[in-house]
CSV table of C-alpha atoms and ligand atoms in Angstrom, one decimal:
chain,number,residue,atom,x,y,z
A,4,MET,CA,0.0,0.0,0.0
A,5,ALA,CA,1.2,3.5,-0.8
A,6,GLY,CA,2.9,5.4,1.9
A,7,TYR,CA,4.3,2.6,4.1
A,8,THR,CA,6.8,-0.2,3.1
A,9,PHE,CA,7.0,-3.3,5.2
A,10,SER,CA,10.6,-4.4,5.8
A,11,ARG,CA,11.7,-7.5,4.0
A,12,GLU,CA,14.7,-8.0,6.2
A,13,PRO,CA,14.3,-11.0,8.6
A,14,LYS,CA,13.8,-9.7,12.1
A,15,THR,CA,14.1,-11.6,15.3
A,16,VAL,CA,10.7,-11.5,17.0
A,17,ALA,CA,9.2,-13.2,20.1
A,18,LEU,CA,8.5,-16.8,19.3
A,19,VAL,CA,4.8,-17.8,19.6
A,20,GLU,CA,3.1,-21.2,19.8
A,21,THR,CA,-0.6,-21.4,20.6
A,22,LYS,CA,-3.4,-23.5,19.2
A,23,TYR,CA,-3.9,-20.9,16.5
A,24,ARG,CA,-0.5,-19.4,15.9
A,25,LYS,CA,3.1,-20.4,15.4
A,26,ILE,CA,5.9,-18.0,14.9
A,27,ALA,CA,9.0,-20.1,15.0
A,28,THR,CA,11.5,-18.2,12.8
A,29,GLN,CA,12.6,-14.6,12.1
A,30,ILE,CA,9.8,-12.7,10.4
A,31,PRO,CA,9.8,-12.5,7.4
A,32,ALA,CA,11.2,-16.0,7.3
A,33,THR,CA,14.5,-16.7,5.7
A,34,GLY,CA,14.2,-17.0,1.9
A,35,THR,CA,11.2,-14.6,1.7
A,36,LYS,CA,13.2,-11.7,0.5
A,37,GLU,CA,14.7,-13.7,-2.3
A,38,ILE,CA,11.4,-15.0,-3.6
A,39,ILE,CA,9.9,-11.5,-3.5
A,40,ALA,CA,12.9,-10.2,-5.6
A,41,ARG,CA,12.3,-12.9,-8.2
A,42,LEU,CA,8.6,-12.0,-8.4
A,43,GLU,CA,9.4,-8.4,-8.8
A,44,LYS,CA,11.5,-9.2,-11.8
A,45,THR,CA,8.6,-10.6,-13.8
A,46,GLU,CA,5.5,-9.0,-12.4
A,47,SER,CA,4.1,-5.5,-12.8
A,48,ARG,CA,5.0,-3.4,-9.7
A,49,SER,CA,1.3,-2.6,-9.4
A,50,MET,CA,0.9,-5.8,-7.5
A,51,GLN,CA,3.5,-4.9,-4.8
A,52,GLY,CA,3.1,-3.5,-1.3
A,53,GLN,CA,1.7,-6.4,0.7
A,54,PHE,CA,3.0,-8.1,3.8
A,55,PRO,CA,6.3,-9.9,3.2
A,56,ILE,CA,5.0,-13.4,3.6
A,57,ILE,CA,5.1,-16.1,1.0
A,58,TRP,CA,1.9,-18.1,1.4
A,59,ASP,CA,2.4,-21.8,1.3
A,60,LYS,CA,-0.9,-23.1,2.6
A,61,ALA,CA,-4.2,-21.7,3.9
A,62,GLU,CA,-6.8,-23.7,5.7
A,63,ASP,CA,-10.0,-22.6,7.5
A,64,PHE,CA,-8.8,-19.4,9.2
A,65,SER,CA,-5.1,-20.2,9.2
A,66,VAL,CA,-2.4,-19.1,6.8
A,67,TYR,CA,1.0,-20.8,6.7
A,68,ASP,CA,4.3,-19.5,5.2
A,69,ILE,CA,7.2,-21.4,3.5
A,70,ALA,CA,8.8,-21.9,6.9
A,71,GLY,CA,5.7,-23.3,8.6
A,72,ASN,CA,4.8,-20.2,10.5
A,73,LYS,CA,1.1,-20.0,11.1
A,74,TRP,CA,-1.1,-16.9,11.3
A,75,ILE,CA,-4.7,-16.3,12.3
A,76,ASP,CA,-6.2,-14.7,9.1
A,77,PHE,CA,-8.3,-11.6,9.6
A,78,THR,CA,-8.2,-10.7,5.9
A,79,SER,CA,-10.0,-13.7,4.3
A,80,THR,CA,-7.9,-12.7,1.3
A,81,ILE,CA,-9.9,-9.5,1.3
A,82,PHE,CA,-13.3,-11.1,2.0
A,83,VAL,CA,-13.0,-14.1,-0.3
A,84,ALA,CA,-12.5,-16.9,2.1
A,85,ASN,CA,-15.9,-16.4,3.8
A,86,ILE,CA,-16.5,-20.2,4.3
A,87,GLY,CA,-12.8,-20.7,5.1
A,88,HIS,CA,-9.6,-21.3,3.2
A,89,GLY,CA,-9.4,-24.6,1.4
A,90,ASN,CA,-13.0,-25.5,2.2
A,91,LYS,CA,-13.5,-29.2,1.8
A,92,ARG,CA,-16.9,-29.0,0.2
A,93,VAL,CA,-15.6,-26.6,-2.4
A,94,SER,CA,-12.5,-28.6,-3.2
A,95,THR,CA,-14.5,-31.8,-3.5
A,96,ALA,CA,-16.9,-30.1,-5.9
A,97,ILE,CA,-14.0,-28.8,-8.0
A,98,LYS,CA,-12.3,-32.2,-8.0
A,99,GLU,CA,-15.5,-33.9,-9.3
A,100,VAL,CA,-15.6,-31.5,-12.2
A,101,LEU,CA,-11.9,-32.0,-12.9
A,102,ASP,CA,-12.2,-35.7,-12.7
A,103,LYS,CA,-15.2,-35.9,-15.1
A,104,PRO,CA,-13.5,-34.0,-16.9
A,105,LEU,CA,-15.5,-30.9,-17.7
A,106,VAL,CA,-13.4,-27.9,-17.1
A,107,SER,CA,-14.4,-25.3,-19.7
A,108,THR,CA,-17.6,-24.9,-21.7
A,109,TYR,CA,-17.6,-21.2,-22.9
A,110,ALA,CA,-21.3,-20.3,-23.2
A,111,TYR,CA,-22.2,-23.9,-24.2
A,112,MET,CA,-24.5,-25.4,-21.6
A,113,SER,CA,-23.7,-27.6,-18.7
A,114,GLU,CA,-25.9,-29.1,-16.0
A,115,VAL,CA,-23.8,-27.7,-13.1
A,116,ARG,CA,-24.4,-24.2,-14.5
A,117,VAL,CA,-28.2,-24.8,-14.3
A,118,LYS,CA,-27.9,-26.2,-10.8
A,119,TYR,CA,-25.8,-23.3,-9.6
A,120,LEU,CA,-28.0,-20.6,-11.1
A,121,GLU,CA,-31.2,-22.2,-9.7
A,122,LYS,CA,-29.6,-22.3,-6.2
A,123,LEU,CA,-28.2,-18.8,-6.5
A,124,ILE,CA,-31.6,-17.3,-7.4
A,125,GLU,CA,-33.3,-19.3,-4.6
A,126,PHE,CA,-30.6,-18.0,-2.2
A,127,ALA,CA,-31.1,-14.4,-3.3
A,128,GLY,CA,-34.9,-14.8,-3.1
A,129,PRO,CA,-37.5,-12.5,-4.7
A,130,PRO,CA,-37.6,-10.1,-6.4
A,131,PHE,CA,-34.3,-11.4,-8.0
A,132,GLY,CA,-35.1,-13.7,-10.8
A,133,LYS,CA,-31.9,-14.0,-13.0
A,134,ALA,CA,-28.2,-13.7,-12.8
A,135,PHE,CA,-25.2,-13.2,-15.1
A,136,LEU,CA,-21.9,-14.8,-14.1
A,137,LEU,CA,-18.5,-13.4,-14.7
A,138,SER,CA,-15.0,-13.8,-13.3
A,139,ALA,CA,-13.8,-10.6,-11.6
A,140,GLY,CA,-15.6,-8.2,-9.4
A,141,THR,CA,-14.8,-5.3,-11.6
A,142,GLU,CA,-16.5,-7.0,-14.5
A,143,ALA,CA,-19.6,-7.4,-12.4
A,144,THR,CA,-19.7,-3.7,-11.5
A,145,GLU,CA,-19.1,-2.9,-15.2
A,146,ALA,CA,-22.0,-5.2,-16.2
A,147,THR,CA,-24.2,-3.4,-13.6
A,148,LEU,CA,-23.3,0.0,-15.1
A,149,LYS,CA,-24.1,-1.4,-18.6
A,150,LEU,CA,-27.5,-2.7,-17.4
A,151,ILE,CA,-28.4,0.6,-15.7
A,152,ARG,CA,-27.5,2.5,-18.9
A,153,MET,CA,-29.5,0.1,-21.1
A,154,TYR,CA,-32.4,0.5,-18.8
A,155,GLY,CA,-32.1,4.3,-19.0
A,156,GLN,CA,-32.1,4.1,-22.8
A,157,LYS,CA,-35.1,1.8,-22.8
A,158,ILE,CA,-37.3,4.1,-20.7
A,159,GLY,CA,-36.3,7.1,-22.9
A,160,LYS,CA,-34.0,9.0,-20.7
A,161,LYS,CA,-32.2,11.8,-22.5
A,162,ARG,CA,-29.0,10.9,-20.7
A,163,PRO,CA,-28.3,7.5,-19.0
A,164,GLY,CA,-26.8,9.1,-15.9
A,165,ILE,CA,-25.6,7.1,-12.9
A,166,VAL,CA,-25.4,8.6,-9.5
A,167,THR,CA,-22.7,7.2,-7.2
A,168,LEU,CA,-20.9,8.2,-4.0
A,169,ASN,CA,-17.8,10.2,-3.3
A,170,GLY,CA,-15.2,8.0,-1.6
A,171,ASN,CA,-16.5,4.8,-3.3
A,172,TRP,CA,-14.6,2.0,-5.0
A,173,HIS,CA,-15.9,-0.4,-7.7
A,174,GLY,CA,-12.8,-1.9,-9.3
A,175,ARG,CA,-10.0,-1.1,-11.6
A,176,THR,CA,-11.4,-1.4,-15.1
A,177,MET,CA,-12.5,1.7,-17.0
A,178,GLY,CA,-16.2,1.9,-16.2
A,179,ALA,CA,-15.6,0.9,-12.6
A,180,GLN,CA,-12.9,3.6,-12.2
A,181,MET,CA,-15.2,6.2,-13.9
A,182,MET,CA,-17.7,5.5,-11.2
A,183,SER,CA,-15.0,6.0,-8.6
A,184,SER,CA,-14.5,9.5,-7.2
A,185,ASN,CA,-10.7,9.1,-6.9
A,186,THR,CA,-9.5,11.5,-9.6
A,187,GLU,CA,-5.9,10.5,-9.1
A,188,GLN,CA,-6.5,6.8,-9.7
A,189,LYS,CA,-8.6,7.4,-12.8
A,190,ALA,CA,-6.3,10.1,-14.3
A,191,TRP,CA,-5.1,7.5,-16.8
A,192,ILE,CA,-8.5,7.6,-18.5
A,193,GLY,CA,-8.0,11.2,-19.6
A,194,TYR,CA,-11.6,12.4,-19.3
A,195,GLU,CA,-14.5,12.3,-17.0
A,196,ASP,CA,-17.7,10.5,-18.0
A,197,PRO,CA,-20.3,13.3,-18.3
A,198,ASN,CA,-23.0,10.8,-17.3
A,199,ILE,CA,-21.5,9.7,-14.0
A,200,HIS,CA,-22.4,11.9,-11.0
A,201,HIS,CA,-21.1,11.8,-7.5
A,202,ILE,CA,-22.9,12.8,-4.4
A,203,ASP,CA,-21.5,13.0,-0.9
A,204,PHE,CA,-21.3,10.0,1.4
A,205,PRO,CA,-23.2,10.4,4.7
A,206,TYR,CA,-20.3,9.7,7.0
A,207,PRO,CA,-21.4,8.7,10.5
A,208,TRP,CA,-19.5,11.6,12.0
A,209,LEU,CA,-21.5,14.0,9.8
A,210,VAL,CA,-25.0,12.6,9.6
A,211,ASN,CA,-27.0,10.7,12.1
A,212,GLU,CA,-30.0,8.4,11.5
A,213,GLU,CA,-32.6,11.2,11.7
A,214,GLN,CA,-30.7,13.3,9.2
A,215,GLY,CA,-30.4,10.7,6.4
A,216,GLU,CA,-33.3,11.7,4.3
A,217,GLU,CA,-32.5,15.4,4.6
A,218,PHE,CA,-28.9,14.7,3.6
A,219,PHE,CA,-30.1,12.9,0.5
A,220,ASN,CA,-32.4,15.7,-0.5
A,221,LYS,CA,-29.4,18.1,-0.2
A,222,GLN,CA,-27.5,15.9,-2.5
A,223,LEU,CA,-30.3,16.0,-5.1
A,224,GLU,CA,-30.3,19.7,-4.8
A,225,ALA,CA,-26.6,19.8,-5.4
A,226,LEU,CA,-27.0,17.7,-8.5
A,227,LYS,CA,-29.6,20.2,-9.8
A,228,GLN,CA,-27.2,23.1,-9.0
A,229,ARG,CA,-24.6,21.3,-11.2
A,230,GLY,CA,-27.0,21.6,-14.1
A,231,LEU,CA,-28.4,18.1,-14.1
A,232,ASN,CA,-32.0,17.6,-15.1
A,233,LEU,CA,-33.2,15.0,-12.5
A,234,GLU,CA,-36.1,14.0,-14.6
A,235,THR,CA,-34.3,13.2,-17.9
A,236,ASP,CA,-30.7,12.6,-17.0
A,237,ILE,CA,-30.6,9.8,-14.4
A,238,ALA,CA,-31.1,6.2,-15.0
A,239,GLY,CA,-30.1,4.8,-11.6
A,240,PHE,CA,-28.0,4.9,-8.4
A,241,MET,CA,-25.0,2.7,-7.7
A,242,LEU,CA,-24.1,2.2,-4.0
A,243,GLU,CA,-21.3,0.3,-2.4
A,244,THR,CA,-23.1,-1.5,0.4
A,245,PHE,CA,-20.6,0.1,2.8
A,246,GLN,CA,-17.6,2.2,2.2
A,247,GLY,CA,-14.6,-0.1,2.1
A,248,TRP,CA,-11.7,1.5,3.9
A,249,GLY,CA,-13.6,2.1,7.1
A,250,ALA,CA,-16.4,-0.5,6.8
A,251,LEU,CA,-18.7,2.6,6.9
A,252,PHE,CA,-22.4,1.9,6.6
A,253,TYR,CA,-24.9,4.6,5.6
A,254,PRO,CA,-27.7,5.7,7.9
A,255,LYS,CA,-30.7,3.4,7.0
A,256,SER,CA,-32.8,6.5,6.4
A,257,PHE,CA,-30.4,7.7,3.7
A,258,VAL,CA,-30.7,4.4,1.7
A,259,LYS,CA,-34.4,4.2,2.3
A,260,ALA,CA,-34.8,7.8,0.9
A,261,ILE,CA,-32.8,6.7,-2.2
A,262,ARG,CA,-35.0,3.6,-2.7
A,263,LYS,CA,-38.2,5.8,-2.3
A,264,TYR,CA,-36.8,8.3,-4.8
A,265,THR,CA,-35.8,5.7,-7.4
A,266,GLU,CA,-39.2,4.0,-7.1
A,267,GLU,CA,-41.0,7.2,-7.5
A,268,LYS,CA,-39.0,8.1,-10.6
A,269,SER,CA,-39.0,4.5,-12.0
A,270,ILE,CA,-35.2,4.4,-12.1
A,271,LEU,CA,-32.8,1.7,-10.7
A,272,LEU,CA,-31.1,1.2,-7.5
A,273,ALA,CA,-28.0,-1.1,-7.6
A,274,PHE,CA,-25.6,-2.2,-4.9
A,275,ASP,CA,-22.0,-3.2,-5.2
A,276,GLU,CA,-22.0,-6.2,-2.8
A,277,MET,CA,-18.5,-7.3,-3.5
A,278,GLN,CA,-17.3,-7.2,0.1
A,279,ALA,CA,-20.7,-7.3,1.7
A,280,GLY,CA,-22.3,-10.4,0.1
A,281,PHE,CA,-22.5,-14.0,1.0
A,282,ALA,CA,-23.0,-13.7,4.7
A,283,ARG,CA,-20.1,-11.4,5.5
A,284,THR,CA,-22.2,-8.8,7.4
A,285,GLY,CA,-24.4,-11.3,9.2
A,286,LYS,CA,-27.1,-11.2,6.5
A,287,LYS,CA,-27.1,-13.1,3.2
A,288,PHE,CA,-26.5,-9.7,1.5
A,289,GLY,CA,-25.4,-6.5,3.1
A,290,PHE,CA,-28.2,-4.4,1.7
A,291,GLU,CA,-30.6,-6.2,3.9
A,292,HIS,CA,-29.3,-4.0,6.8
A,293,TYR,CA,-31.1,-1.1,5.2
A,294,GLU,CA,-34.4,-2.9,4.8
A,295,VAL,CA,-34.5,-2.2,1.1
A,296,SER,CA,-34.4,-4.4,-2.0
A,297,PRO,CA,-32.4,-3.1,-5.0
A,298,ASP,CA,-33.2,-3.8,-8.6
A,299,LEU,CA,-29.8,-5.5,-9.2
A,300,PHE,CA,-26.5,-6.0,-7.5
A,301,ALA,CA,-23.0,-6.9,-8.3
A,302,CYS,CA,-21.1,-9.5,-6.3
A,303,GLY,CA,-17.9,-11.6,-6.3
A,304,LYS,CA,-15.2,-12.3,-3.8
A,305,GLY,CA,-16.9,-14.7,-1.3
A,306,MET,CA,-19.2,-15.9,-4.0
A,307,GLY,CA,-16.7,-18.4,-5.3
A,308,GLY,CA,-15.1,-19.6,-2.1
A,309,GLY,CA,-11.6,-18.9,-3.6
A,310,VAL,CA,-12.2,-19.4,-7.4
A,311,SER,CA,-12.7,-16.4,-9.8
A,312,LEU,CA,-16.5,-16.1,-9.7
A,313,SER,CA,-18.5,-12.9,-9.8
A,314,GLY,CA,-21.9,-11.9,-11.1
A,315,VAL,CA,-24.8,-9.6,-11.3
A,316,ILE,CA,-28.1,-10.7,-9.8
A,317,GLY,CA,-31.3,-8.8,-10.5
A,318,ARG,CA,-34.9,-8.6,-11.4
A,319,SER,CA,-35.5,-10.7,-14.6
A,320,GLU,CA,-36.6,-7.8,-16.8
A,321,ILE,CA,-33.4,-5.9,-16.0
A,322,MET,CA,-31.1,-8.9,-16.5
A,323,ASP,CA,-32.8,-9.6,-19.9
A,324,LEU,CA,-32.2,-6.1,-21.3
A,325,PRO,CA,-29.2,-7.2,-23.4
A,326,GLU,CA,-30.1,-9.1,-26.6
A,327,VAL,CA,-29.0,-12.7,-27.0
A,328,GLY,CA,-25.2,-12.8,-27.1
A,329,ASN,CA,-24.8,-9.2,-26.0
A,330,MET,CA,-23.6,-9.9,-22.5
A,331,SER,CA,-21.3,-12.9,-22.3
A,332,SER,CA,-17.7,-13.7,-21.5
A,333,THR,CA,-15.5,-16.7,-22.4
A,334,HIS,CA,-15.1,-17.9,-18.9
A,335,SER,CA,-18.5,-16.8,-17.7
A,336,ALA,CA,-20.3,-19.7,-15.8
A,337,ASN,CA,-17.6,-22.3,-16.5
A,338,PRO,CA,-18.3,-25.6,-14.8
A,339,LEU,CA,-15.5,-25.3,-12.3
A,340,VAL,CA,-16.6,-22.0,-10.9
A,341,CYS,CA,-20.3,-23.1,-10.9
A,342,ALA,CA,-19.4,-26.2,-8.9
A,343,ALA,CA,-17.5,-24.1,-6.4
A,344,GLY,CA,-20.3,-21.5,-6.2
A,345,LEU,CA,-22.8,-24.2,-5.5
A,346,ALA,CA,-20.7,-25.6,-2.8
A,347,VAL,CA,-20.3,-22.2,-1.2
A,348,LEU,CA,-24.1,-21.8,-1.0
A,349,GLU,CA,-24.6,-25.3,0.4
A,350,GLU,CA,-21.9,-24.6,3.0
A,351,ILE,CA,-23.4,-21.3,4.1
A,352,GLU,CA,-26.8,-23.0,4.5
A,353,SER,CA,-25.7,-26.2,6.1
A,354,ARG,CA,-23.4,-24.5,8.7
A,355,ASN,CA,-25.9,-21.8,9.4
A,356,ILE,CA,-23.2,-19.3,8.6
A,357,VAL,CA,-25.5,-16.2,8.2
A,358,ALA,CA,-26.9,-16.4,11.8
A,359,GLU,CA,-23.5,-17.5,13.2
A,360,THR,CA,-21.8,-14.5,11.6
A,361,ALA,CA,-24.4,-12.2,13.1
A,362,ARG,CA,-23.7,-13.7,16.5
A,363,LYS,CA,-19.9,-13.6,16.1
A,364,GLY,CA,-20.2,-10.0,14.9
A,365,LYS,CA,-21.7,-9.0,18.3
A,366,LEU,CA,-18.8,-10.7,20.1
A,367,LEU,CA,-16.3,-8.9,17.8
A,368,LYS,CA,-18.0,-5.5,18.5
A,369,ASN,CA,-17.7,-6.1,22.2
A,370,LEU,CA,-14.1,-6.9,21.9
A,371,LEU,CA,-13.4,-3.8,19.8
A,372,SER,CA,-15.4,-1.7,22.2
A,373,ASP,CA,-13.2,-2.9,25.1
A,374,LEU,CA,-10.1,-2.0,23.0
A,375,LEU,CA,-11.5,1.5,22.4
A,376,ASN,CA,-12.1,2.0,26.0
A,377,LYS,CA,-8.5,0.9,26.8
A,378,TYR,CA,-6.8,3.1,24.3
A,379,PRO,CA,-8.8,6.3,24.0
A,380,LEU,CA,-5.7,8.3,22.9
A,381,ILE,CA,-4.9,6.0,20.1
A,382,LEU,CA,-8.2,4.6,18.8
A,383,ASP,CA,-10.9,6.8,17.5
A,384,LYS,CA,-13.8,4.5,16.5
A,385,TYR,CA,-14.7,1.1,15.2
A,386,TYR,CA,-17.3,0.5,12.6
A,387,GLY,CA,-18.8,-2.5,10.9
A,388,GLU,CA,-21.5,-5.2,10.9
A,389,GLY,CA,-21.1,-9.0,11.2
A,390,LEU,CA,-17.5,-10.0,10.6
A,391,ILE,CA,-16.4,-6.9,8.8
A,392,ALA,CA,-15.0,-4.2,11.0
A,393,SER,CA,-12.6,-1.3,10.9
A,394,LEU,CA,-10.5,0.2,13.7
A,395,ILE,CA,-9.8,3.9,13.1
A,396,PHE,CA,-6.7,5.4,14.6
A,397,LYS,CA,-5.8,8.8,15.9
A,398,ASP,CA,-2.6,10.7,15.6
A,399,TYR,CA,-0.5,9.7,18.6
A,400,SER,CA,2.8,10.9,19.9
A,401,LYS,CA,5.1,11.3,16.9
A,402,HIS,CA,3.0,9.0,14.7
A,403,ALA,CA,0.4,10.2,12.1
A,404,LYS,CA,-2.7,8.0,12.3
A,405,SER,CA,-2.1,6.2,9.0
A,406,GLU,CA,1.4,5.4,10.0
A,407,LEU,CA,0.1,4.1,13.4
A,408,ALA,CA,-2.4,1.8,11.6
A,409,SER,CA,0.5,0.5,9.4
A,410,LEU,CA,2.8,-0.1,12.4
A,411,VAL,CA,0.0,-2.0,14.2
A,412,SER,CA,-0.6,-4.1,11.1
A,413,GLU,CA,3.1,-4.9,10.9
A,414,LYS,CA,3.4,-5.8,14.6
A,415,CYS,CA,0.3,-8.0,14.3
A,416,MET,CA,2.0,-9.8,11.5
A,417,GLN,CA,5.1,-10.4,13.5
A,418,LYS,CA,2.9,-11.9,16.3
A,419,GLY,CA,0.9,-14.2,14.1
A,420,LEU,CA,-2.2,-12.2,13.0
A,421,LEU,CA,-2.9,-10.9,9.5
A,422,VAL,CA,-5.1,-7.8,9.4
A,423,VAL,CA,-6.1,-5.8,6.3
A,424,HIS,CA,-3.6,-3.0,5.8
A,425,THR,CA,-5.5,-0.1,4.1
A,426,GLY,CA,-2.7,2.4,3.8
A,427,ARG,CA,-5.1,4.9,5.6
A,428,GLU,CA,-5.9,5.6,9.2
A,429,SER,CA,-7.8,2.3,9.5
A,430,ILE,CA,-7.1,-1.4,9.8
A,431,LYS,CA,-9.8,-3.7,8.6
A,432,LEU,CA,-10.8,-6.9,10.2
A,433,GLY,CA,-12.5,-9.6,8.3
A,434,PRO,CA,-11.8,-13.2,9.4
A,435,PRO,CA,-13.2,-16.2,7.6
A,436,LEU,CA,-16.8,-16.5,8.9
A,437,ILE,CA,-16.1,-20.0,10.3
A,438,ILE,CA,-13.6,-18.7,12.8
A,439,THR,CA,-14.0,-19.9,16.4
A,440,ASP,CA,-14.9,-17.4,19.2
A,441,GLU,CA,-11.7,-18.4,20.9
A,442,ALA,CA,-9.4,-17.6,17.9
A,443,MET,CA,-11.2,-14.3,17.4
A,444,MET,CA,-10.6,-13.4,21.1
A,445,GLU,CA,-6.9,-14.3,20.7
A,446,ALA,CA,-6.7,-12.2,17.5
A,447,VAL,CA,-8.1,-9.1,19.3
A,448,GLN,CA,-5.7,-9.7,22.1
A,449,ILE,CA,-2.8,-9.6,19.6
A,450,ILE,CA,-4.0,-6.2,18.4
A,451,ASP,CA,-4.1,-5.1,22.0
A,452,GLU,CA,-0.5,-6.3,22.6
A,453,SER,CA,0.6,-4.6,19.4
A,454,ILE,CA,-0.8,-1.2,20.4
A,455,ASN,CA,0.6,-1.6,23.8
A,456,GLU,CA,4.1,-2.2,22.5
A,457,ILE,CA,3.9,0.8,20.3
A,458,ILE,CA,3.0,2.9,23.3
A,459,LEU,CA,5.8,1.5,25.3
A,460,HIS,CA,8.4,2.1,22.6
A,461,GLY,CA,7.1,5.5,21.6
B,1465,LIG,C1,-16.6,-2.8,-3.4
B,1465,LIG,C2,-15.7,-3.4,-4.5
B,1465,LIG,N1,-16.2,-3.4,-5.7
B,1465,LIG,C3,-15.4,-4.0,-6.7
B,1465,LIG,C4,-14.2,-4.6,-6.5
B,1465,LIG,C5,-13.4,-5.2,-7.6
B,1465,LIG,O1,-13.4,-6.5,-7.5
B,1465,LIG,P1,-12.2,-7.3,-8.2
B,1465,LIG,O2,-10.9,-7.0,-7.5
B,1465,LIG,O3,-12.6,-8.8,-8.0
B,1465,LIG,O4,-12.2,-6.9,-9.6
B,1465,LIG,C6,-13.7,-4.6,-5.2
B,1465,LIG,C7,-12.4,-5.2,-4.9
B,1465,LIG,O5,-11.8,-5.0,-3.9
B,1465,LIG,C8,-14.5,-4.0,-4.1
B,1465,LIG,O6,-14.1,-4.1,-2.8
């Protein structure tokens, strides 16, 4: 991540051996630096910046490196391993497809594709009637953008405008980045899409539950002030279910006001559920927290249990907007990812993962709340729902808050815990949803120790 570089030099650290962790060597382990150097010779530097650990094996909520050190994983490889790393049901399903063998089918049909889509639509429930499968999350957000625009054209909008939020993130391809508000990251495009409009995010420190609707109306007013004709120029809204870096959810009243508005104007509401979907927030899908139902939503990450599976799920009439053949991809819905996706849904249901995540989420909140009370000069807030949370740091002593968050991430790594390093003033916590209560308590204890050591050593 920009701004902070993790040292690759092996450092002698305290040895650790618990049921859930093992740090038995210097960290990074001997040999790590050399492997990273080889990787950097052949791979674009855009992939750099992560913890200096060479992953060798990952199982349930544990990650192992090449020296056999073992970490509690609070990243889920950025909210992919919801049902656990190396999930047996997923690997068995994949093996069956490989052994058949039926690995690739392009858009030609296979039975496993039928079974998966039936199960996916049943899992999503009404009003969602159809889905379109892809590989990467950014493709799913692009397909969502396309569907919103096609809908706008169909209902005769003069301009197929999409309203999205400042501070958002939808992926790294062109349409996804155009929907992003980060001008630096999308500078490579060279122009702004005149039909993508950003409104302000109702950050919890700015807007409370009572003010959500009023805040939304102000945003509409601001769009009008910018010359937008709200009647003819908007086809839909695209919302990340929560803002990523801080696991920041909207006030319910804000989202409800958007849903009411989009229904009144017969335009679409879409969510980007990439991080929020498939039980992560203690609901099947994160938008359920707002008590609204969108017209369509993009998902990925946890959807495939580790294989590249993403998709758009929506009302049938929206999903059928493209003509036959006008929305497809070579690897879309291949048998391997369909088998994995089906196994993910079966695992979520058979292990009661949605309800269990909601329960574990309460425990995590209690643990983080204790941490906040213990370190009021260092920690500002925590946010989140279910098993996605952020800890927001303050400036402390000689450390700026983003540096402090990086230092804590690095210390956690040295002690056997992987957290999500955001490069900002937050760390993000998102363990596989099958983590045990005991391991979760141990993980928060490691964050506690890490903060404490930073205080002691200035
Ligand atoms: C909210 C959100 N949307 C879209 C994406 C893009 O997904 P992918 O990296 O699979 O293309 C991400 C990835 O982090 C995400 O968090």
